[in-house]
Coordinates of C-alpha atoms in Angstrom, one line a residue:
Chain A
M1 CA 103.0 66.8 112.3
K2 CA 103.5 66.6 108.5
I3 CA 102.5 69.2 106.1
L4 CA 102.8 69.8 102.4
I5 CA 103.9 73.3 101.1
I6 CA 102.7 73.9 97.6
E7 CA 104.5 77.1 96.6
D8 CA 106.4 78.0 93.5
E9 CA 108.5 80.6 95.2
Q10 CA 111.2 78.2 96.4
V11 CA 112.9 80.6 98.8
L12 CA 109.7 81.2 100.6
A13 CA 108.9 77.5 100.8
E14 CA 112.4 76.8 102.2
S15 CA 112.1 79.4 104.9
I16 CA 108.7 78.1 106.0
K17 CA 110.2 74.7 106.1
S18 CA 113.2 75.7 108.2
Y19 CA 111.2 77.8 110.6
F20 CA 108.7 75.0 111.2
K21 CA 111.3 72.3 111.7
A22 CA 112.2 73.5 115.2
N23 CA 108.5 73.4 116.2
D24 CA 108.1 69.7 115.3
V25 CA 106.4 70.3 111.9
L26 CA 107.9 68.3 109.1
C27 CA 107.5 69.9 105.7
E28 CA 107.5 68.6 102.2
I29 CA 107.6 71.0 99.3
A30 CA 106.0 70.9 95.9
H31 CA 106.4 73.6 93.3
T32 CA 103.9 72.6 90.7
I33 CA 100.4 71.1 90.5
E34 CA 101.9 68.0 89.0
Q35 CA 104.3 67.4 91.9
S36 CA 101.6 68.2 94.4
L37 CA 99.1 65.7 93.0
D38 CA 101.9 63.0 93.0
K39 CA 102.6 63.6 96.7
I40 CA 99.0 63.9 97.7
G41 CA 98.3 60.6 96.0
I42 CA 101.1 58.8 98.0
Y43 CA 101.3 60.4 101.4
E44 CA 98.9 61.6 104.1
Y45 CA 99.4 65.1 105.4
D46 CA 98.0 66.9 108.4
C47 CA 97.7 70.1 106.5
I48 CA 98.4 71.5 103.1
L49 CA 99.6 75.1 102.4
L50 CA 98.4 76.1 99.0
D51 CA 99.6 79.0 96.8
L52 CA 97.0 79.8 94.1
M53 CA 99.3 81.0 91.3
L54 CA 101.4 78.1 90.2
P55 CA 103.4 77.7 87.0
D56 CA 101.3 74.9 85.6
G57 CA 97.9 76.2 86.6
N58 CA 95.6 77.4 89.3
G59 CA 95.8 76.1 92.9
F60 CA 92.0 75.7 92.9
D61 CA 92.5 72.7 90.7
I62 CA 94.3 70.9 93.6
L63 CA 91.4 71.7 95.9
S64 CA 89.0 70.2 93.4
E65 CA 91.2 67.1 93.0
L66 CA 91.3 66.7 96.8
K67 CA 87.6 66.8 97.0
K68 CA 87.3 64.3 94.2
Q69 CA 89.6 61.9 95.9
G70 CA 87.7 62.3 99.2
K71 CA 90.8 63.6 101.0
T72 CA 90.2 65.3 104.3
E73 CA 93.5 67.2 104.7
G74 CA 93.1 70.7 106.1
V75 CA 94.0 73.3 103.5
I76 CA 95.3 76.8 104.1
I77 CA 95.5 79.0 101.0
I78 CA 98.5 81.3 101.0
S79 CA 98.1 83.8 98.2
A80 CA 99.3 87.1 97.1
K81 CA 96.0 87.8 95.4
E82 CA 93.1 88.5 97.6
T83 CA 89.7 89.4 96.4
L84 CA 86.3 88.5 97.8
E85 CA 85.7 86.2 94.9
T86 CA 88.9 84.1 95.4
R87 CA 88.3 83.9 99.1
I88 CA 84.7 82.7 98.6
E89 CA 85.8 80.3 95.8
G90 CA 88.5 78.9 98.0
F91 CA 86.2 78.3 100.9
N92 CA 83.6 76.8 98.6
L93 CA 86.1 74.3 97.2
G94 CA 87.0 73.2 100.7
A95 CA 89.8 75.4 101.9
D96 CA 89.8 75.9 105.7
D97 CA 91.7 79.1 106.0
Y98 CA 93.1 81.9 103.8
L99 CA 96.2 83.9 104.6
T100 CA 97.3 86.7 102.4
K101 CA 100.9 87.3 101.6
P102 CA 103.0 88.7 103.2
F103 CA 102.5 87.0 106.6
H104 CA 104.6 86.3 109.6
L105 CA 105.8 82.7 109.8
S106 CA 104.7 82.6 113.4
E107 CA 101.1 83.5 112.3
L108 CA 101.1 80.7 109.7
L109 CA 102.3 78.2 112.3
V110 CA 99.6 78.9 114.8
R111 CA 97.0 78.8 112.0
I112 CA 98.2 75.4 111.0
Q113 CA 98.2 74.2 114.6
A114 CA 94.6 75.5 115.2
L115 CA 93.5 73.9 112.0
V116 CA 95.0 70.5 112.9
R117 CA 93.5 70.7 116.4
R118 CA 90.1 71.3 114.9
K119 CA 90.5 68.4 112.4
N120 CA 91.8 66.0 115.0
F121 CA 89.3 67.0 117.6
K122 CA 88.3 64.0 119.7
G123 CA 86.1 65.3 122.5
N124 CA 88.6 67.5 124.2
N125 CA 90.7 70.2 122.7
S126 CA 93.4 71.2 125.1
I127 CA 97.0 72.1 125.1
E128 CA 99.4 71.3 127.9
F129 CA 102.7 72.8 128.7
N130 CA 104.2 71.6 132.0
E131 CA 101.9 72.9 134.8
L132 CA 99.9 74.9 132.3
E133 CA 96.7 73.7 130.5
I134 CA 94.6 75.6 128.0
D135 CA 91.2 74.4 127.0
V136 CA 90.7 75.9 123.6
L137 CA 87.0 75.2 123.4
A138 CA 86.0 76.3 126.9
K139 CA 88.4 79.2 126.6
S140 CA 89.9 78.6 130.0
V141 CA 93.4 78.3 131.4
S142 CA 94.5 76.4 134.5
V143 CA 97.8 76.2 136.3
K144 CA 98.4 73.1 138.2
G145 CA 94.8 72.1 137.8
K146 CA 93.5 75.4 139.1
K147 CA 91.6 77.7 136.8
I148 CA 92.8 81.3 136.5
D149 CA 91.0 84.3 135.3
V150 CA 92.2 85.4 131.8
T151 CA 90.7 87.4 129.0
K152 CA 90.0 86.0 125.5
K153 CA 92.9 88.1 124.2
E154 CA 95.3 86.7 126.8
I155 CA 94.3 83.1 125.8
D156 CA 94.9 84.0 122.2
L157 CA 98.3 85.4 123.1
L158 CA 99.2 82.4 125.2
L159 CA 98.3 80.0 122.4
Y160 CA 100.3 82.1 120.0
L161 CA 103.4 82.1 122.3
I162 CA 103.2 78.4 123.1
G163 CA 102.6 77.5 119.5
N164 CA 105.7 79.3 118.6
K165 CA 107.8 78.1 121.5
N166 CA 111.5 78.7 121.4
R167 CA 110.9 81.3 118.7
V168 CA 111.6 85.0 118.9
L169 CA 108.4 86.8 118.2
S170 CA 108.6 90.4 117.1
K171 CA 106.3 92.9 118.7
S172 CA 104.8 93.7 115.3
A173 CA 104.1 90.0 114.7
I174 CA 102.4 89.7 118.1
A175 CA 100.5 92.9 117.5
E176 CA 99.2 91.8 114.1
H177 CA 98.2 88.4 115.5
L178 CA 96.2 90.0 118.3
S179 CA 94.5 92.5 116.1
G180 CA 93.2 90.0 113.6
D181 CA 91.2 91.7 110.9
M182 CA 92.2 95.1 112.3
A183 CA 95.9 94.4 111.9
D184 CA 96.2 96.8 108.9
M185 CA 94.9 99.6 111.1
L186 CA 97.7 99.2 113.6
D187 CA 99.5 102.5 114.4
N188 CA 101.5 101.5 117.3
H189 CA 102.7 98.2 118.8
D190 CA 103.0 99.4 122.4
F191 CA 99.8 97.7 123.5
V192 CA 101.6 94.4 123.2
Y193 CA 103.7 95.2 126.1
A194 CA 100.6 95.8 128.3
H195 CA 99.1 92.4 127.3
I196 CA 102.4 90.5 127.9
K197 CA 102.8 92.2 131.3
N198 CA 99.3 91.3 132.4
L199 CA 99.6 87.7 131.2
K200 CA 103.0 87.3 133.0
K201 CA 101.5 88.7 136.2
K202 CA 98.4 86.4 136.1
L203 CA 100.6 83.3 135.4
S204 CA 103.1 84.0 138.1
E205 CA 100.4 84.8 140.6
A206 CA 99.0 81.3 140.0
G207 CA 102.4 79.8 140.6
C208 CA 103.4 79.2 137.0
D209 CA 107.0 79.4 135.9
D210 CA 108.0 82.5 134.0
Y211 CA 108.3 81.1 130.4
I212 CA 107.8 84.4 128.6
K213 CA 111.3 85.9 128.0
T214 CA 112.0 89.3 126.8
V215 CA 114.5 89.3 123.9
Y216 CA 116.1 92.7 124.0
G217 CA 115.2 95.0 121.1
L218 CA 113.4 92.3 119.3
G219 CA 110.4 91.0 121.1
Y220 CA 109.4 88.0 123.2
K221 CA 109.9 84.3 123.3
W222 CA 108.2 81.4 125.1
Q223 CA 111.0 79.3 126.5
N224 CA 111.3 76.4 129.0
D225 CA 114.7 76.8 130.6
Chain B
M1 CA 78.0 135.6 84.8
T2 CA 77.2 133.1 82.1
K3 CA 74.1 133.3 80.1
K4 CA 72.4 130.8 77.9
L5 CA 73.3 130.9 74.2
L6 CA 69.7 131.6 73.4
H7 CA 69.7 134.8 75.5
K8 CA 72.9 136.0 73.9
T9 CA 71.7 135.6 70.3
L10 CA 68.3 136.9 71.3
R11 CA 69.7 140.0 72.8
A12 CA 71.8 140.7 69.8
Y13 CA 68.8 140.3 67.5
L14 CA 66.7 142.6 69.8
I15 CA 69.2 145.3 69.9
F16 CA 69.7 145.2 66.2
S17 CA 65.9 145.3 65.5
V18 CA 65.3 148.2 67.8
I19 CA 68.1 150.2 66.2
V20 CA 66.9 149.5 62.7
L21 CA 63.3 150.5 63.7
L22 CA 64.4 153.6 65.5
I23 CA 66.4 154.8 62.5
S24 CA 63.8 153.7 59.9
A25 CA 60.8 155.3 61.6
P26 CA 61.8 159.0 61.1
L27 CA 63.1 158.1 57.6
F28 CA 59.9 156.5 56.8
Y29 CA 58.1 159.6 58.1
F30 CA 60.0 162.0 55.9
M31 CA 59.7 159.8 52.9
I32 CA 55.9 159.5 53.3
E33 CA 55.6 163.2 53.9
K34 CA 57.7 164.1 50.9
L35 CA 55.7 161.8 48.6
Y36 CA 52.5 163.1 50.0
I37 CA 53.4 166.7 49.5
E38 CA 54.6 166.0 46.0
D39 CA 51.4 164.3 45.2
A40 CA 49.4 167.2 46.7
D41 CA 51.4 169.7 44.6
E42 CA 50.9 167.7 41.5
A43 CA 47.1 167.7 42.1
L44 CA 47.2 171.5 42.6
F45 CA 49.1 172.1 39.4
L46 CA 46.8 169.7 37.6
R47 CA 43.8 171.8 38.8
K48 CA 45.5 175.0 37.7
N49 CA 46.3 173.6 34.2
E50 CA 42.7 172.3 33.9
F51 CA 41.4 175.7 35.0
I52 CA 43.5 177.6 32.5
K53 CA 42.7 175.1 29.7
Y54 CA 39.0 174.6 30.2
T55 CA 37.6 177.3 32.5
V56 CA 39.5 180.5 31.6
P57 CA 38.2 180.7 28.0
N58 CA 34.6 180.5 29.2
V59 CA 34.7 182.7 32.2
K60 CA 33.6 186.3 32.2
E61 CA 34.8 188.8 34.8
A62 CA 31.2 188.9 36.1
D63 CA 31.2 185.2 36.8
I64 CA 34.1 185.4 39.3
P65 CA 32.0 186.1 42.4
I66 CA 29.7 183.2 41.6
W67 CA 32.7 180.9 40.9
N68 CA 34.2 181.8 44.2
K69 CA 30.9 181.1 45.9
M70 CA 30.5 177.7 44.2
N71 CA 34.1 176.5 44.7
R72 CA 35.3 176.0 48.1
D73 CA 38.9 175.2 47.3
I74 CA 39.6 177.2 44.2
K75 CA 39.3 180.9 44.3
I76 CA 39.9 183.6 41.8
E77 CA 41.0 186.8 43.4
P78 CA 42.0 190.1 41.8
T79 CA 45.7 190.6 41.9
T80 CA 46.6 193.1 44.6
P81 CA 50.0 193.9 45.9
S82 CA 49.3 191.8 48.9
V83 CA 48.2 188.7 46.9
S84 CA 50.6 189.3 44.1
A85 CA 51.5 186.3 42.1
L86 CA 53.9 186.9 39.3
K87 CA 54.7 183.3 39.2
D88 CA 53.4 180.0 40.6
T89 CA 54.0 179.7 44.4
V90 CA 53.2 176.8 46.6
F91 CA 53.0 177.2 50.4
Y92 CA 51.4 175.9 53.6
R93 CA 48.8 177.7 55.6
H94 CA 46.5 176.7 58.5
F95 CA 42.9 177.5 58.4
Y96 CA 40.6 177.3 61.3
D97 CA 37.9 174.7 60.9
T98 CA 34.9 176.1 62.7
L99 CA 33.1 172.8 62.5
Y100 CA 35.7 170.7 64.2
Q101 CA 37.2 173.7 66.0
E102 CA 40.8 173.0 65.1
N103 CA 43.5 174.2 62.8
E104 CA 43.7 172.3 59.6
P105 CA 46.9 172.3 57.5
Y106 CA 46.5 173.2 53.8
R107 CA 48.7 173.3 50.8
I108 CA 48.0 176.3 48.7
L109 CA 49.0 177.1 45.1
N110 CA 48.8 180.7 43.9
A111 CA 49.2 181.3 40.2
P112 CA 48.7 184.3 38.0
V113 CA 46.0 184.0 35.4
T114 CA 44.5 186.4 32.9
I115 CA 40.7 186.5 32.7
D116 CA 39.2 188.9 30.1
G117 CA 42.6 190.5 29.8
Q118 CA 42.7 191.3 33.5
P119 CA 45.3 189.8 35.8
Y120 CA 43.9 187.6 38.5
T121 CA 45.4 185.2 41.0
F122 CA 44.3 181.6 40.9
S123 CA 44.4 180.1 44.4
A124 CA 43.8 176.4 44.9
R125 CA 44.2 174.6 48.2
I126 CA 44.2 171.0 49.4
N127 CA 43.5 169.8 52.9
L128 CA 46.5 167.9 54.3
V129 CA 46.6 165.2 56.9
E130 CA 47.7 166.6 60.2
T131 CA 51.4 166.0 61.0
D132 CA 50.5 164.8 64.5
D133 CA 48.1 162.2 63.1
L134 CA 50.8 161.1 60.6
I135 CA 53.4 160.7 63.3
Q136 CA 51.0 159.0 65.6
S137 CA 50.0 156.4 63.0
I138 CA 53.6 155.8 61.9
T139 CA 54.7 155.3 65.5
G140 CA 51.8 153.0 66.1
L141 CA 52.6 151.0 63.1
F142 CA 56.2 150.7 64.0
A143 CA 55.5 149.8 67.5
F144 CA 53.3 147.0 66.3
I145 CA 56.0 145.9 63.8
L146 CA 58.5 146.0 66.6
L147 CA 56.4 144.0 69.0
F148 CA 55.6 141.5 66.3
L149 CA 59.2 141.2 65.4
L150 CA 60.4 140.7 69.0
V151 CA 57.8 138.1 69.8
G152 CA 58.5 136.4 66.5
L153 CA 62.3 136.5 67.1
Y154 CA 61.9 135.2 70.6
F155 CA 59.8 132.2 69.6
I156 CA 61.9 131.4 66.6
T157 CA 65.2 131.5 68.6
K158 CA 63.7 129.5 71.3
R159 CA 62.4 126.9 68.9
L160 CA 65.7 126.9 67.1
S161 CA 67.6 126.5 70.3
I162 CA 65.4 123.6 71.3
H163 CA 65.5 121.9 68.0
L164 CA 68.7 122.8 66.5
W165 CA 70.7 122.7 69.7
K166 CA 69.1 119.6 71.0
P167 CA 72.0 117.3 70.1
F168 CA 74.4 119.8 71.6
Y169 CA 72.6 119.7 75.0
K170 CA 72.4 115.9 74.8
T171 CA 76.1 115.8 74.3
L172 CA 76.6 118.2 77.2
D173 CA 74.5 116.0 79.5
T174 CA 76.5 113.0 78.5
I175 CA 79.7 114.7 79.2
E176 CA 78.4 115.9 82.6
Q177 CA 77.5 112.4 83.6
F178 CA 80.9 111.0 82.6
E179 CA 83.2 110.1 85.4
I180 CA 86.5 108.4 84.5
D181 CA 86.5 106.2 87.5
K182 CA 83.1 104.9 87.0
A183 CA 82.2 102.3 84.4
I184 CA 79.5 104.3 82.7
V185 CA 79.3 103.8 79.0
T186 CA 79.1 107.1 77.2
N187 CA 76.8 107.0 74.2
F188 CA 76.3 110.0 72.0
S189 CA 73.1 110.0 70.0
K190 CA 73.4 110.5 66.3
T191 CA 72.7 113.9 64.8
D192 CA 72.4 115.2 61.2
I193 CA 74.2 118.4 62.0
E194 CA 77.7 118.1 60.9
E195 CA 79.3 120.3 63.5
F196 CA 77.6 118.4 66.4
E197 CA 78.5 115.1 64.9
R198 CA 82.1 116.1 64.7
L199 CA 81.9 117.3 68.3
N200 CA 80.5 114.0 69.4
Q201 CA 83.1 112.0 67.6
A202 CA 85.9 114.1 69.0
I203 CA 84.6 113.8 72.5
S204 CA 84.0 110.1 72.4
K205 CA 87.5 109.6 71.0
L206 CA 88.9 111.7 73.8
I207 CA 86.9 109.8 76.4
Q208 CA 87.9 106.4 75.0
K209 CA 91.5 107.4 74.9
N210 CA 91.5 108.7 78.5
T211 CA 89.5 105.8 79.8
A212 CA 92.0 103.4 78.2
I213 CA 94.9 105.3 79.8
Y214 CA 93.2 105.5 83.1
N215 CA 92.4 101.8 83.1
S216 CA 95.9 100.8 82.2
Q217 CA 97.3 102.9 85.0
R218 CA 94.8 101.4 87.5
E219 CA 95.7 98.0 86.3
F220 CA 99.3 98.8 86.6
I221 CA 98.9 99.9 90.2
E222 CA 96.9 96.8 91.0
N223 CA 99.3 94.5 89.3
A224 CA 102.3 96.2 90.8
A225 CA 100.8 95.9 94.3
H226 CA 100.0 92.2 93.7
E227 CA 103.4 91.4 92.3
L228 CA 105.0 93.0 95.4
Q229 CA 103.2 90.7 97.8
T230 CA 105.3 87.7 97.1
P231 CA 108.7 89.3 97.4
L232 CA 107.4 91.0 100.5
A233 CA 106.4 87.6 101.9
V234 CA 109.9 86.3 101.2
F235 CA 111.4 89.4 102.9
Q236 CA 109.2 89.0 105.9
A237 CA 109.9 85.3 106.2
H238 CA 113.6 85.9 106.1
I239 CA 113.5 88.6 108.8
D240 CA 111.5 86.2 110.9
M241 CA 114.2 83.6 110.4
L242 CA 117.0 86.0 111.0
M243 CA 115.5 86.9 114.4
Q244 CA 115.8 83.3 115.5
H245 CA 119.6 83.4 115.5
A246 CA 120.8 83.2 119.1
D247 CA 123.8 85.3 118.4
V248 CA 122.1 88.5 117.3
T249 CA 123.9 91.5 118.7
Q250 CA 122.2 94.6 120.0
G251 CA 123.2 96.6 116.9
Q252 CA 121.8 93.9 114.6
S253 CA 118.6 93.6 116.6
D254 CA 118.1 97.4 116.1
I255 CA 118.4 96.9 112.4
L256 CA 116.0 94.0 112.4
T257 CA 113.4 96.1 114.3
N258 CA 113.8 98.9 111.8
L259 CA 113.4 96.4 109.0
N260 CA 110.3 95.0 110.6
T261 CA 108.8 98.4 110.9
A262 CA 109.6 99.3 107.3
I263 CA 108.1 96.0 106.0
S264 CA 105.0 96.5 108.1
R265 CA 104.6 100.0 106.6
L266 CA 105.3 98.7 103.1
N267 CA 102.7 96.0 103.6
K268 CA 100.0 98.4 104.8
L269 CA 100.8 100.8 101.9
N270 CA 100.4 97.9 99.5
K271 CA 97.2 96.8 101.0
N272 CA 95.7 100.2 100.9
L273 CA 96.7 100.7 97.3
L274 CA 95.0 97.5 96.5
L275 CA 91.9 98.5 98.5
L276 CA 91.7 101.8 96.6
S277 CA 91.9 100.1 93.2
K278 CA 89.4 97.6 94.3
I279 CA 86.9 100.3 95.3
E280 CA 87.6 102.0 92.0
R281 CA 87.0 98.8 90.1
N282 CA 83.6 98.6 91.9
Q283 CA 84.4 95.4 93.7
Y284 CA 82.2 96.4 96.6
V285 CA 79.0 97.2 95.0
S286 CA 76.6 95.0 96.8
R287 CA 74.6 97.0 99.3
E288 CA 72.6 96.0 102.4
N289 CA 71.3 97.5 105.5
V290 CA 74.3 98.1 107.7
S291 CA 74.1 99.1 111.4
I292 CA 76.7 101.8 112.1
N293 CA 76.3 101.3 115.8
T294 CA 77.2 97.6 115.4
I295 CA 80.4 98.6 113.6
F296 CA 81.3 100.9 116.5
D297 CA 80.6 98.1 119.0
K298 CA 83.0 95.9 117.0
Q299 CA 85.8 98.3 116.5
S300 CA 85.8 100.7 119.5
T301 CA 87.6 98.3 121.9
F302 CA 90.5 97.9 119.5
F303 CA 90.8 101.6 118.7
I304 CA 90.4 102.7 122.3
E305 CA 93.3 100.4 123.2
Q306 CA 95.3 101.9 120.3
A307 CA 94.4 105.4 121.6
E308 CA 95.5 104.6 125.1
A309 CA 99.1 104.1 123.9
K310 CA 99.1 107.9 123.2
N311 CA 97.0 108.6 126.3
I312 CA 94.2 109.8 124.2
V313 CA 90.7 110.0 125.7
V314 CA 88.0 108.6 123.3
S315 CA 84.4 109.5 123.8
I316 CA 81.8 108.0 121.5
E317 CA 78.3 109.4 121.5
L318 CA 75.9 107.2 119.5
Q319 CA 72.8 109.3 119.8
E320 CA 70.5 107.0 117.9
E321 CA 70.4 103.7 116.1
V322 CA 71.7 104.4 112.6
T323 CA 71.2 101.9 109.7
L324 CA 72.5 102.8 106.3
K325 CA 72.1 101.2 102.9
C326 CA 75.7 100.6 101.9
N327 CA 78.4 98.0 101.5
P328 CA 79.2 96.4 104.9
I329 CA 82.9 96.0 104.1
L330 CA 83.3 99.6 103.0
A331 CA 81.4 100.9 106.0
E332 CA 83.8 99.1 108.3
I333 CA 86.8 100.3 106.4
L334 CA 85.4 103.8 106.5
I335 CA 85.0 103.9 110.3
S336 CA 88.3 102.1 111.0
N337 CA 90.1 104.6 108.8
L338 CA 88.4 107.6 110.5
F339 CA 89.4 106.1 113.9
L340 CA 93.0 105.5 112.7
N341 CA 93.2 109.0 111.2
A342 CA 92.0 110.6 114.5
I343 CA 94.6 108.6 116.5
Q344 CA 97.5 108.8 114.1
H345 CA 97.4 112.6 113.8
N346 CA 96.6 113.2 117.4
I347 CA 98.8 114.5 120.1
Y348 CA 99.8 112.9 123.4
N349 CA 97.1 113.4 126.0
G350 CA 94.7 114.6 123.3
Y351 CA 91.1 113.5 122.9
I352 CA 88.8 112.2 120.2
Q353 CA 85.1 112.9 120.2
I354 CA 82.8 110.9 118.0
K355 CA 79.2 111.8 117.4
L356 CA 76.7 109.7 115.4
S357 CA 73.3 110.7 114.4
K358 CA 70.9 109.8 111.6
Q359 CA 72.2 112.7 109.5
S360 CA 75.9 112.6 110.1
L361 CA 78.9 111.1 111.7
T362 CA 81.6 113.4 113.2
F363 CA 85.1 112.7 114.3
S364 CA 86.6 115.5 116.2
N365 CA 90.2 115.3 117.4
T366 CA 93.0 117.3 118.8
G367 CA 96.2 117.5 116.7
I368 CA 98.5 119.9 115.1
K369 CA 97.6 123.5 116.0
H370 CA 96.8 124.8 112.6
P371 CA 94.1 124.0 110.0
L372 CA 95.0 121.4 107.3
S373 CA 95.0 122.4 103.7
K374 CA 91.5 121.5 102.4
K375 CA 92.9 121.2 98.9
Q376 CA 95.5 118.5 99.6
L377 CA 93.6 116.8 102.4
F378 CA 92.1 114.0 100.4
Q379 CA 94.8 113.6 97.8
R380 CA 96.9 110.5 97.8
F381 CA 100.2 110.6 99.5
S382 CA 99.7 114.2 100.6
K383 CA 101.3 114.0 104.0
I384 CA 100.5 116.7 106.4
N385 CA 103.4 116.1 108.6
S386 CA 106.3 114.0 107.4
S387 CA 107.0 112.5 110.8
S388 CA 103.6 110.8 111.0
Q389 CA 103.4 107.1 110.5
G390 CA 100.5 107.3 108.1
N391 CA 101.0 106.4 104.5
G392 CA 98.9 109.2 103.1
L393 CA 96.2 107.0 101.8
G394 CA 93.8 106.9 104.7
L395 CA 91.9 110.1 103.9
S396 CA 91.7 109.3 100.2
I397 CA 90.2 105.9 101.1
I398 CA 87.7 107.7 103.3
K399 CA 86.9 110.2 100.5
K400 CA 86.5 107.4 98.0
I401 CA 84.1 105.5 100.2
V402 CA 82.1 108.6 100.9
D403 CA 81.9 109.4 97.2
T404 CA 81.0 105.9 96.3
N405 CA 78.0 106.1 98.6
G406 CA 76.9 109.6 97.5
W407 CA 77.7 111.1 101.0
A408 CA 79.6 114.2 101.6
I409 CA 82.7 114.8 103.8
N410 CA 83.5 118.1 105.3
Y411 CA 86.6 119.3 107.2
Q412 CA 86.7 122.1 109.7
Y413 CA 89.2 123.4 112.1
L414 CA 87.6 125.1 115.1
N415 CA 89.2 126.1 118.4
D416 CA 92.3 123.9 117.8
V417 CA 90.2 120.9 117.0
H418 CA 89.9 119.1 113.7
H419 CA 86.4 118.1 112.7
F420 CA 85.6 115.5 110.0
E421 CA 81.9 115.4 109.3
I422 CA 80.3 112.8 107.0
R423 CA 76.8 113.7 106.0
F424 CA 74.7 110.8 104.9

């Protein structure tokens, strides 16, 4: 997967790039509108991350340009500014998702994956990991071809863990991901433990290997030993 | 107790007029009486002089009884020791009026005259107005004047207050409607009274200055919060990266966890500040019919899960279907903040009771065992207990939303339970 990061904060762009590298996402970075338009004109990307406040103008200009050129790349706006108007304008100009800074890199990664899955959708939309198969559309999980009973939240958690495989995920990042819009209302991250425990139990009962590792003091990690 | 300006001036006028009238009435009485008596005396002396000049030379002693018979008010009597008049004397005497059966006051002048060389006493009398009658008519007159004056004063002051003070009351209304956090333009109407015009100018200058300061502060908070988002994102990203290192020791991982917690708090604080300034900037003005029950359906699962972490029992009683005309986003934020507040400041194994009716929404929860200070409750960053995770903005957001919608919030502490009631 290849994505373009349009972000004038170089340090942030670099850390996104290095985090994604291990999860098979190749990143190119542009810091200005000019650089971005050059790159978009030459290469094809699976997804574009777009900051709105750029030194040579507004990120919305890039959205308009993409529309004009008939490009179909998925666009995720990553902006510090979030008002109802910018959100609506972004979606109207063809953005697919909107993520307000600050965010967890893991969250950004699964959003990109979900977006690319939607864009490349050809009849089936499933993710496989060894004996495990998740049907994103049907919201079902099967182990070795046998369906298991999981909740919507557990599928969400599973997608998040697998999407960030080999990455240590902090409890707060998982909690915020699972809470969605309510993330700002989180008081306590302890409920993550309960969800992880339930998921682990259901998977192992179905004969799935234990891929969810506890990283002491930090969080959890999906890992294939 | 405050009274209207009109009443104060009117009262002063009234008291002054009553005093003036009370003092002047007796004065007036004595003056009138004095003038009247002087006039009566003058008339008596005039009669005497006329008598001496025109009558005495023509009168014989024998004519006296006829004279006395013909004249009712002027008598000529022989001078006896009892009616001796060596010189002119004036005095009062009452005579009984048989016709009206009452005593009539008279003024009498006795003067010595000589008729045919014999000493006689000339006695002339004038019927006077009765004192009672005089006092009565003066009192009546003064009562009428007093009444007339009071009614006149009342209406004049009232008219003056309505007309003269009209610009003042207009200014007062304008100031009363002014709220610094609402974008209401204050317009003072022009007046031709110098003092009021000055007042208007001074107040509008004050308002302009304060609004400008307020706006720049609000903008500052908003800009600061926005500007913090990017460094926060960098900070967050680097912590996420740091966690990926395989050789993180236990001590380092503790530090990372603390950093994560801190950044999460910082993030929430920043978002809440932004939210507050957005509400203040009237970003959420659009209103529609919002079902409160639906919001509860949407949010309760999440918050019950959050409450379980503290072993808190949540009971939600939605007694009826409640639909309110308000901003949907603000309604959701209001309820989630109420939920969060009830969980955050709760105790382990506590409970939360929520009741919704068409009139009100009540969140009752266990918590610290003493009432909270009502004064500080809704102020920003007023933390009730320092150990709590809250950022001290939750309740001020609740208050702001309640105010924006014209509802009322009431806090009560009853039987160790904190009650927050919102009346729609």
